PDB file of C-alpha atoms and ligand atoms in Angstrom:
ATOM      1  CA  MET A   1     -12.487  -7.021 -22.870  1.00  0.00           C
ATOM      2  CA  PRO A   2     -14.351 -10.237 -23.672  1.00  0.00           C
ATOM      3  CA  GLY A   3     -16.574 -11.583 -20.917  1.00  0.00           C
ATOM      4  CA  ALA A   4     -14.792 -13.994 -18.634  1.00  0.00           C
ATOM      5  CA  PRO A   5     -15.241 -17.564 -19.888  1.00  0.00           C
ATOM      6  CA  TYR A   6     -17.631 -19.490 -17.674  1.00  0.00           C
ATOM      7  CA  ARG A   7     -15.624 -21.782 -15.444  1.00  0.00           C
ATOM      8  CA  LEU A   8     -16.882 -24.916 -13.823  1.00  0.00           C
ATOM      9  CA  ALA A   9     -17.308 -23.935 -10.223  1.00  0.00           C
ATOM     10  CA  MET A  10     -15.414 -25.742  -7.513  1.00  0.00           C
ATOM     11  CA  PRO A  11     -17.630 -28.421  -6.026  1.00  0.00           C
ATOM     12  CA  VAL A  12     -18.783 -27.341  -2.585  1.00  0.00           C
ATOM     13  CA  PRO A  13     -17.346 -30.098  -0.380  1.00  0.00           C
ATOM     14  CA  SER A  14     -19.731 -32.236   1.611  1.00  0.00           C
ATOM     15  CA  THR A  15     -17.346 -31.850   4.534  1.00  0.00           C
ATOM     16  CA  PRO A  16     -16.038 -28.455   5.660  1.00  0.00           C
ATOM     17  CA  LEU A  17     -12.592 -27.377   4.418  1.00  0.00           C
ATOM     18  CA  ILE A  18      -9.933 -26.344   6.918  1.00  0.00           C
ATOM     19  CA  VAL A  19      -7.649 -23.655   5.501  1.00  0.00           C
ATOM     20  CA  PRO A  20      -4.762 -22.359   7.628  1.00  0.00           C
ATOM     21  CA  SER A  21      -3.543 -18.800   7.495  1.00  0.00           C
ATOM     22  CA  VAL A  22       0.260 -18.785   7.447  1.00  0.00           C
ATOM     23  CA  LEU A  23       0.328 -15.493   9.373  1.00  0.00           C
ATOM     24  CA  PRO A  24       1.323 -17.185  12.686  1.00  0.00           C
ATOM     25  CA  ALA A  25       3.884 -19.456  10.994  1.00  0.00           C
ATOM     26  CA  ASP A  26       7.655 -19.073  11.453  1.00  0.00           C
ATOM     27  CA  PHE A  27       8.551 -16.726   8.592  1.00  0.00           C
ATOM     28  CA  ALA A  28      12.173 -17.874   8.784  1.00  0.00           C
ATOM     29  CA  ARG A  29      11.081 -21.404   7.748  1.00  0.00           C
ATOM     30  CA  LEU A  30       8.047 -20.901   5.509  1.00  0.00           C
ATOM     31  CA  GLY A  31       8.861 -23.759   3.136  1.00  0.00           C
ATOM     32  CA  GLU A  32       9.008 -26.212   6.014  1.00  0.00           C
ATOM     33  CA  GLU A  33       5.907 -24.616   7.545  1.00  0.00           C
ATOM     34  CA  VAL A  34       3.728 -25.161   4.470  1.00  0.00           C
ATOM     35  CA  ALA A  35       4.986 -28.740   4.246  1.00  0.00           C
ATOM     36  CA  ALA A  36       4.020 -29.249   7.887  1.00  0.00           C
ATOM     37  CA  LEU A  37       0.558 -27.791   7.246  1.00  0.00           C
ATOM     38  CA  GLU A  38       0.016 -30.187   4.351  1.00  0.00           C
ATOM     39  CA  LYS A  39       1.208 -33.089   6.516  1.00  0.00           C
ATOM     40  CA  ALA A  40      -1.250 -31.978   9.207  1.00  0.00           C
ATOM     41  CA  GLY A  41      -4.094 -32.586   6.750  1.00  0.00           C
ATOM     42  CA  VAL A  42      -5.195 -29.086   5.737  1.00  0.00           C
ATOM     43  CA  ASP A  43      -7.332 -28.734   2.602  1.00  0.00           C
ATOM     44  CA  ARG A  44      -5.801 -25.523   1.231  1.00  0.00           C
ATOM     45  CA  ILE A  45      -3.300 -22.901   2.479  1.00  0.00           C
ATOM     46  CA  GLN A  46      -4.154 -19.207   2.620  1.00  0.00           C
ATOM     47  CA  TRP A  47      -1.568 -16.468   2.153  1.00  0.00           C
ATOM     48  CA  ASP A  48      -2.644 -13.241   3.856  1.00  0.00           C
ATOM     49  CA  VAL A  49      -1.234 -10.713   1.412  1.00  0.00           C
ATOM     50  CA  MET A  50      -1.179  -7.205   2.905  1.00  0.00           C
ATOM     51  CA  ASP A  51       0.073  -3.981   1.302  1.00  0.00           C
ATOM     52  CA  GLY A  52       0.215  -1.570   4.252  1.00  0.00           C
ATOM     53  CA  ARG A  53      -2.466   0.580   2.569  1.00  0.00           C
ATOM     54  CA  PHE A  54      -5.707  -1.418   2.483  1.00  0.00           C
ATOM     55  CA  VAL A  55      -4.697  -2.790   5.916  1.00  0.00           C
ATOM     56  CA  PRO A  56      -2.083  -1.436   8.362  1.00  0.00           C
ATOM     57  CA  ASN A  57       0.285  -4.355   7.887  1.00  0.00           C
ATOM     58  CA  LEU A  58       2.694  -5.627   5.217  1.00  0.00           C
ATOM     59  CA  THR A  59       3.273  -9.313   4.420  1.00  0.00           C
ATOM     60  CA  PHE A  60       3.940 -11.623   1.484  1.00  0.00           C
ATOM     61  CA  GLY A  61       5.115 -10.694  -1.999  1.00  0.00           C
ATOM     62  CA  PRO A  62       4.603 -13.163  -4.866  1.00  0.00           C
ATOM     63  CA  ASP A  63       8.240 -14.289  -4.786  1.00  0.00           C
ATOM     64  CA  VAL A  64       7.847 -15.534  -1.202  1.00  0.00           C
ATOM     65  CA  ILE A  65       4.850 -17.631  -2.238  1.00  0.00           C
ATOM     66  CA  ALA A  66       6.631 -18.897  -5.359  1.00  0.00           C
ATOM     67  CA  ALA A  67       9.553 -20.017  -3.182  1.00  0.00           C
ATOM     68  CA  CYS A  68       7.144 -22.023  -1.013  1.00  0.00           C
ATOM     69  CA  ARG A  69       5.125 -23.478  -3.886  1.00  0.00           C
ATOM     70  CA  PRO A  70       7.398 -26.544  -4.396  1.00  0.00           C
ATOM     71  CA  HIS A  71       7.129 -27.471  -0.694  1.00  0.00           C
ATOM     72  CA  ALA A  72       3.431 -28.382  -0.734  1.00  0.00           C
ATOM     73  CA  SER A  73       0.949 -29.733  -3.274  1.00  0.00           C
ATOM     74  CA  VAL A  74      -2.250 -28.390  -1.686  1.00  0.00           C
ATOM     75  CA  THR A  75      -4.046 -25.471  -3.291  1.00  0.00           C
ATOM     76  CA  PHE A  76      -2.706 -22.016  -2.393  1.00  0.00           C
ATOM     77  CA  GLU A  77      -5.200 -19.175  -1.884  1.00  0.00           C
ATOM     78  CA  ALA A  78      -4.021 -15.577  -2.155  1.00  0.00           C
ATOM     79  CA  HIS A  79      -6.139 -13.350   0.086  1.00  0.00           C
ATOM     80  CA  LEU A  80      -5.244  -9.969  -1.404  1.00  0.00           C
ATOM     81  CA  MET A  81      -5.796  -7.366   1.272  1.00  0.00           C
ATOM     82  CA  VAL A  82      -4.440  -4.734  -1.096  1.00  0.00           C
ATOM     83  CA  GLU A  83      -5.743  -1.566  -2.748  1.00  0.00           C
ATOM     84  CA  GLU A  84      -6.584  -1.888  -6.471  1.00  0.00           C
ATOM     85  CA  PRO A  85      -5.161  -5.455  -6.864  1.00  0.00           C
ATOM     86  CA  ASP A  86      -5.439  -5.593 -10.683  1.00  0.00           C
ATOM     87  CA  THR A  87      -1.757  -4.966 -11.397  1.00  0.00           C
ATOM     88  CA  LEU A  88      -0.742  -7.690  -8.929  1.00  0.00           C
ATOM     89  CA  LEU A  89      -3.089 -10.447 -10.155  1.00  0.00           C
ATOM     90  CA  PRO A  90      -0.729 -12.046 -12.725  1.00  0.00           C
ATOM     91  CA  ARG A  91       2.146 -12.136 -10.227  1.00  0.00           C
ATOM     92  CA  TYR A  92       0.197 -14.104  -7.617  1.00  0.00           C
ATOM     93  CA  VAL A  93      -1.247 -16.494 -10.185  1.00  0.00           C
ATOM     94  CA  GLU A  94       2.244 -17.102 -11.615  1.00  0.00           C
ATOM     95  CA  ALA A  95       3.497 -17.669  -8.041  1.00  0.00           C
ATOM     96  CA  GLY A  96       1.163 -20.665  -7.816  1.00  0.00           C
ATOM     97  CA  CYS A  97      -2.037 -19.329  -6.210  1.00  0.00           C
ATOM     98  CA  GLU A  98      -4.997 -21.196  -7.721  1.00  0.00           C
ATOM     99  CA  VAL A  99      -7.614 -19.183  -5.801  1.00  0.00           C
ATOM    100  CA  VAL A 100      -7.348 -15.375  -5.786  1.00  0.00           C
ATOM    101  CA  ILE A 101      -9.486 -13.453  -3.303  1.00  0.00           C
ATOM    102  CA  VAL A 102      -9.945  -9.709  -3.767  1.00  0.00           C
ATOM    103  CA  HIS A 103     -11.791  -7.342  -1.462  1.00  0.00           C
ATOM    104  CA  ALA A 104     -14.962  -5.716  -2.785  1.00  0.00           C
ATOM    105  CA  GLU A 105     -13.901  -2.562  -0.919  1.00  0.00           C
ATOM    106  CA  ALA A 106     -10.527  -2.405  -2.680  1.00  0.00           C
ATOM    107  CA  CYS A 107     -11.696  -2.753  -6.288  1.00  0.00           C
ATOM    108  CA  ARG A 108     -12.961   0.239  -8.235  1.00  0.00           C
ATOM    109  CA  HIS A 109     -14.284  -2.169 -10.895  1.00  0.00           C
ATOM    110  CA  LEU A 110     -14.908  -5.425  -9.006  1.00  0.00           C
ATOM    111  CA  HIS A 111     -16.809  -7.097 -11.855  1.00  0.00           C
ATOM    112  CA  ARG A 112     -13.909  -6.492 -14.247  1.00  0.00           C
ATOM    113  CA  THR A 113     -11.270  -7.590 -11.695  1.00  0.00           C
ATOM    114  CA  LEU A 114     -13.028 -10.898 -11.044  1.00  0.00           C
ATOM    115  CA  GLY A 115     -13.285 -11.533 -14.788  1.00  0.00           C
ATOM    116  CA  ARG A 116      -9.567 -10.820 -15.082  1.00  0.00           C
ATOM    117  CA  ILE A 117      -8.751 -13.459 -12.439  1.00  0.00           C
ATOM    118  CA  ALA A 118     -10.718 -16.060 -14.425  1.00  0.00           C
ATOM    119  CA  GLU A 119      -8.955 -15.025 -17.636  1.00  0.00           C
ATOM    120  CA  LEU A 120      -5.635 -15.629 -15.882  1.00  0.00           C
ATOM    121  CA  GLY A 121      -6.766 -19.211 -15.221  1.00  0.00           C
ATOM    122  CA  ALA A 122      -7.289 -18.827 -11.473  1.00  0.00           C
ATOM    123  CA  ARG A 123     -10.475 -19.217  -9.419  1.00  0.00           C
ATOM    124  CA  PRO A 124     -12.025 -15.809  -8.664  1.00  0.00           C
ATOM    125  CA  ALA A 125     -13.162 -15.023  -5.121  1.00  0.00           C
ATOM    126  CA  VAL A 126     -14.432 -11.932  -3.320  1.00  0.00           C
ATOM    127  CA  ALA A 127     -14.059 -10.905   0.332  1.00  0.00           C
ATOM    128  CA  LEU A 128     -16.282  -8.631   2.429  1.00  0.00           C
ATOM    129  CA  ASN A 129     -15.061  -6.661   5.447  1.00  0.00           C
ATOM    130  CA  PRO A 130     -17.311  -6.676   8.513  1.00  0.00           C
ATOM    131  CA  ALA A 131     -19.030  -3.368   7.693  1.00  0.00           C
ATOM    132  CA  THR A 132     -19.701  -4.285   4.043  1.00  0.00           C
ATOM    133  CA  PRO A 133     -23.228  -5.616   3.414  1.00  0.00           C
ATOM    134  CA  ALA A 134     -23.906  -8.951   1.705  1.00  0.00           C
ATOM    135  CA  ASP A 135     -25.504  -6.979  -1.135  1.00  0.00           C
ATOM    136  CA  ALA A 136     -21.996  -6.078  -2.325  1.00  0.00           C
ATOM    137  CA  VAL A 137     -21.692  -9.529  -3.953  1.00  0.00           C
ATOM    138  CA  GLY A 138     -25.209  -9.499  -5.375  1.00  0.00           C
ATOM    139  CA  HIS A 139     -24.139  -8.795  -8.953  1.00  0.00           C
ATOM    140  CA  VAL A 140     -20.940 -10.854  -9.135  1.00  0.00           C
ATOM    141  CA  LEU A 141     -21.980 -14.303  -7.933  1.00  0.00           C
ATOM    142  CA  ASP A 142     -21.869 -15.516 -11.538  1.00  0.00           C
ATOM    143  CA  LEU A 143     -18.152 -14.663 -11.593  1.00  0.00           C
ATOM    144  CA  VAL A 144     -16.898 -16.182  -8.322  1.00  0.00           C
ATOM    145  CA  GLU A 145     -16.221 -19.635  -6.911  1.00  0.00           C
ATOM    146  CA  LEU A 146     -15.842 -18.427  -3.338  1.00  0.00           C
ATOM    147  CA  VAL A 147     -17.172 -15.632  -1.128  1.00  0.00           C
ATOM    148  CA  LEU A 148     -15.162 -14.771   1.990  1.00  0.00           C
ATOM    149  CA  VAL A 149     -17.012 -13.153   4.884  1.00  0.00           C
ATOM    150  CA  MET A 150     -14.437 -11.599   7.231  1.00  0.00           C
ATOM    151  CA  THR A 151     -15.186 -12.250  10.893  1.00  0.00           C
ATOM    152  CA  VAL A 152     -12.534  -9.762  12.028  1.00  0.00           C
ATOM    153  CA  ASN A 153     -11.320  -6.463  10.629  1.00  0.00           C
ATOM    154  CA  PRO A 154      -8.419  -7.490   8.358  1.00  0.00           C
ATOM    155  CA  GLY A 155      -4.770  -6.784   9.083  1.00  0.00           C
ATOM    156  CA  PHE A 156      -3.749  -8.974  11.962  1.00  0.00           C
ATOM    157  CA  GLY A 157      -4.157 -12.485  13.337  1.00  0.00           C
ATOM    158  CA  GLY A 158      -5.215 -13.311  16.881  1.00  0.00           C
ATOM    159  CA  GLN A 159      -8.270 -11.037  16.967  1.00  0.00           C
ATOM    160  CA  ASP A 160     -11.613 -11.881  18.531  1.00  0.00           C
ATOM    161  CA  TYR A 161     -14.304 -13.472  16.337  1.00  0.00           C
ATOM    162  CA  ILE A 162     -17.125 -11.030  15.526  1.00  0.00           C
ATOM    163  CA  ALA A 163     -20.217 -13.175  16.143  1.00  0.00           C
ATOM    164  CA  ALA A 164     -22.395 -10.347  14.807  1.00  0.00           C
ATOM    165  CA  MET A 165     -21.225 -11.463  11.329  1.00  0.00           C
ATOM    166  CA  GLU A 166     -23.292 -14.668  11.558  1.00  0.00           C
ATOM    167  CA  PRO A 167     -26.507 -13.117  10.189  1.00  0.00           C
ATOM    168  CA  LYS A 168     -24.445 -11.772   7.268  1.00  0.00           C
ATOM    169  CA  ILE A 169     -22.967 -15.237   6.663  1.00  0.00           C
ATOM    170  CA  GLY A 170     -26.565 -16.468   6.461  1.00  0.00           C
ATOM    171  CA  GLU A 171     -27.492 -13.698   4.022  1.00  0.00           C
ATOM    172  CA  VAL A 172     -24.596 -14.596   1.755  1.00  0.00           C
ATOM    173  CA  ALA A 173     -25.491 -18.293   2.012  1.00  0.00           C
ATOM    174  CA  ARG A 174     -29.043 -17.533   0.903  1.00  0.00           C
ATOM    175  CA  ARG A 175     -27.797 -15.495  -2.052  1.00  0.00           C
ATOM    176  CA  ILE A 176     -25.472 -18.314  -3.074  1.00  0.00           C
ATOM    177  CA  ASP A 177     -28.321 -20.816  -2.801  1.00  0.00           C
ATOM    178  CA  ALA A 178     -30.597 -18.593  -4.902  1.00  0.00           C
ATOM    179  CA  SER A 179     -27.867 -18.247  -7.551  1.00  0.00           C
ATOM    180  CA  GLY A 180     -28.004 -21.993  -8.264  1.00  0.00           C
ATOM    181  CA  ARG A 181     -24.204 -21.982  -8.537  1.00  0.00           C
ATOM    182  CA  THR A 182     -21.668 -24.026  -6.550  1.00  0.00           C
ATOM    183  CA  ILE A 183     -19.834 -21.378  -4.532  1.00  0.00           C
ATOM    184  CA  ASP A 184     -17.780 -21.869  -1.371  1.00  0.00           C
ATOM    185  CA  LEU A 185     -18.606 -19.676   1.624  1.00  0.00           C
ATOM    186  CA  GLU A 186     -15.407 -18.972   3.551  1.00  0.00           C
ATOM    187  CA  VAL A 187     -14.928 -17.238   6.905  1.00  0.00           C
ATOM    188  CA  ASP A 188     -11.691 -15.806   8.264  1.00  0.00           C
ATOM    189  CA  GLY A 189     -10.826 -14.324  11.624  1.00  0.00           C
ATOM    190  CA  GLY A 190     -11.062 -15.707  15.130  1.00  0.00           C
ATOM    191  CA  ILE A 191     -12.090 -19.154  13.899  1.00  0.00           C
ATOM    192  CA  ALA A 192     -11.353 -21.554  16.752  1.00  0.00           C
ATOM    193  CA  PRO A 193     -12.891 -24.507  18.599  1.00  0.00           C
ATOM    194  CA  ALA A 194     -15.169 -22.125  20.501  1.00  0.00           C
ATOM    195  CA  THR A 195     -16.388 -20.204  17.430  1.00  0.00           C
ATOM    196  CA  VAL A 196     -16.381 -22.617  14.486  1.00  0.00           C
ATOM    197  CA  ALA A 197     -19.833 -24.088  15.182  1.00  0.00           C
ATOM    198  CA  GLY A 198     -21.520 -20.692  14.974  1.00  0.00           C
ATOM    199  CA  ALA A 199     -19.866 -19.874  11.651  1.00  0.00           C
ATOM    200  CA  VAL A 200     -20.739 -23.269  10.139  1.00  0.00           C
ATOM    201  CA  ALA A 201     -24.305 -23.238  11.440  1.00  0.00           C
ATOM    202  CA  ALA A 202     -24.690 -19.809   9.801  1.00  0.00           C
ATOM    203  CA  GLY A 203     -23.628 -21.254   6.428  1.00  0.00           C
ATOM    204  CA  ALA A 204     -19.829 -21.309   6.126  1.00  0.00           C
ATOM    205  CA  ASN A 205     -18.156 -24.373   4.604  1.00  0.00           C
ATOM    206  CA  VAL A 206     -14.538 -23.143   4.339  1.00  0.00           C
ATOM    207  CA  LEU A 207     -12.843 -22.168   7.594  1.00  0.00           C
ATOM    208  CA  VAL A 208      -9.671 -20.109   7.738  1.00  0.00           C
ATOM    209  CA  ALA A 209      -7.785 -20.342  11.016  1.00  0.00           C
ATOM    210  CA  GLY A 210      -4.355 -19.159  12.098  1.00  0.00           C
ATOM    211  CA  SER A 211      -3.823 -18.647  15.814  1.00  0.00           C
ATOM    212  CA  ALA A 212      -6.158 -21.482  16.832  1.00  0.00           C
ATOM    213  CA  LEU A 213      -4.138 -24.018  14.827  1.00  0.00           C
ATOM    214  CA  TYR A 214      -0.732 -22.871  16.033  1.00  0.00           C
ATOM    215  CA  ARG A 215      -1.636 -22.529  19.716  1.00  0.00           C
ATOM    216  CA  ASP A 216      -3.127 -26.022  20.059  1.00  0.00           C
ATOM    217  CA  PRO A 217      -0.922 -27.895  22.589  1.00  0.00           C
ATOM    218  CA  GLY A 218      -1.732 -31.093  20.692  1.00  0.00           C
ATOM    219  CA  GLY A 219       0.024 -29.761  17.584  1.00  0.00           C
ATOM    220  CA  LEU A 220      -1.150 -28.897  14.060  1.00  0.00           C
ATOM    221  CA  GLU A 221      -2.532 -32.327  13.153  1.00  0.00           C
ATOM    222  CA  HIS A 222      -4.679 -32.408  16.298  1.00  0.00           C
ATOM    223  CA  ALA A 223      -5.824 -28.829  15.775  1.00  0.00           C
ATOM    224  CA  VAL A 224      -6.881 -29.459  12.158  1.00  0.00           C
ATOM    225  CA  ALA A 225      -8.710 -32.685  12.995  1.00  0.00           C
ATOM    226  CA  ASP A 226     -10.437 -31.131  15.994  1.00  0.00           C
ATOM    227  CA  LEU A 227     -11.608 -28.067  14.048  1.00  0.00           C
ATOM    228  CA  ARG A 228     -12.861 -30.263  11.204  1.00  0.00           C
ATOM    229  CA  ALA A 229     -14.745 -32.540  13.587  1.00  0.00           C
ATOM    230  CA  ARG A 230     -16.396 -29.573  15.289  1.00  0.00           C
ATOM    231  CA  ALA A 231     -17.332 -28.105  11.899  1.00  0.00           C
ATOM    232  CA  GLU A 232     -18.795 -31.407  10.701  1.00  0.00           C
ATOM    233  CA  ALA A 233     -20.795 -31.755  13.917  1.00  0.00           C
ATOM    234  CA  ALA A 234     -22.202 -28.260  13.383  1.00  0.00           C
ATOM    235  CA  ARG A 235     -23.374 -29.173   9.869  1.00  0.00           C
ATOM    236  CA  ALA A 236     -25.105 -32.335  11.000  1.00  0.00           C
TER     237      ALA A 236
HETATM  238  C1  LIG B   1      -6.792 -10.886   9.127  1.00  0.00           C
HETATM  239  C2  LIG B   1      -6.141 -12.198   8.849  1.00  0.00           C
HETATM  240  C3  LIG B   1      -6.521 -13.198   9.931  1.00  0.00           C
HETATM  241  C4  LIG B   1      -5.863 -14.531   9.762  1.00  0.00           C
HETATM  242  C5  LIG B   1      -6.466 -15.545  10.705  1.00  0.00           C
HETATM  243  O1  LIG B   1      -6.362  -9.959   8.205  1.00  0.00           O
HETATM  244  O2  LIG B   1      -6.567 -12.668   7.558  1.00  0.00           O
HETATM  245  O3  LIG B   1      -7.923 -13.342   9.935  1.00  0.00           O
HETATM  246  O4  LIG B   1      -5.987 -14.931   8.471  1.00  0.00           O
HETATM  247  O5  LIG B   1      -6.238 -15.064  11.962  1.00  0.00           O
HETATM  248  P1  LIG B   1      -6.718 -15.829  13.283  1.00  0.00           P
HETATM  249  O6  LIG B   1      -7.186 -17.206  12.906  1.00  0.00           O
HETATM  250  O7  LIG B   1      -5.483 -15.862  14.133  1.00  0.00           O
HETATM  251  O8  LIG B   1      -7.815 -14.995  13.850  1.00  0.00           O
END
């Protein structure tokens, strides 16, 4: 298989990106829900794809995402919490996911899988579970445009943020800096007004939040603006 063509990396935004997880959304109205998220000012939307094997939960197939694609123009991310994702990659790219995140722990040949995502025309990204060391991305930074450091054990929303991941976020940030490439550093799990500053100060610039956005009494727009402001203050 030819080497993946080098792709211009996504520019790391000067301001943090707020990316909602649709896990807490009303599954009976997902098209309206993604439209509401876009209206609330989110930067991207993340689909938490779960196969019931890599994580003990089952969520969105590609057809569900494809049905929602026309309802929002923001970038869709597919966070594939699935074993051996290779066979599913084309389906999620065709469904309209521009960023495809695979777990290092779920890929027998991670280097090849990431190259495959680029060949499909999507932006390759790799996720690390809490117990997986930062070293796991050491030999694939030339193939990715985003590294996701999980701050909960994947499978469910509404879990507590694992602050012990902050040193690992810093380790990944240093590796990205040393690579000389423009790579987003995303965190996912328990990101909320009380935890976002720690994650950003450690090096994250893309913040995935689900529960914290949907439980804000001020509504989605307030929740997104508040999280962004707190993240920007933590970068200052
Ligand atoms: C874990 C999920 C959650 C979700 C965000 O598998 O990926 O991290 O996106 O959940 P909250 O923001 O509710 O912790």
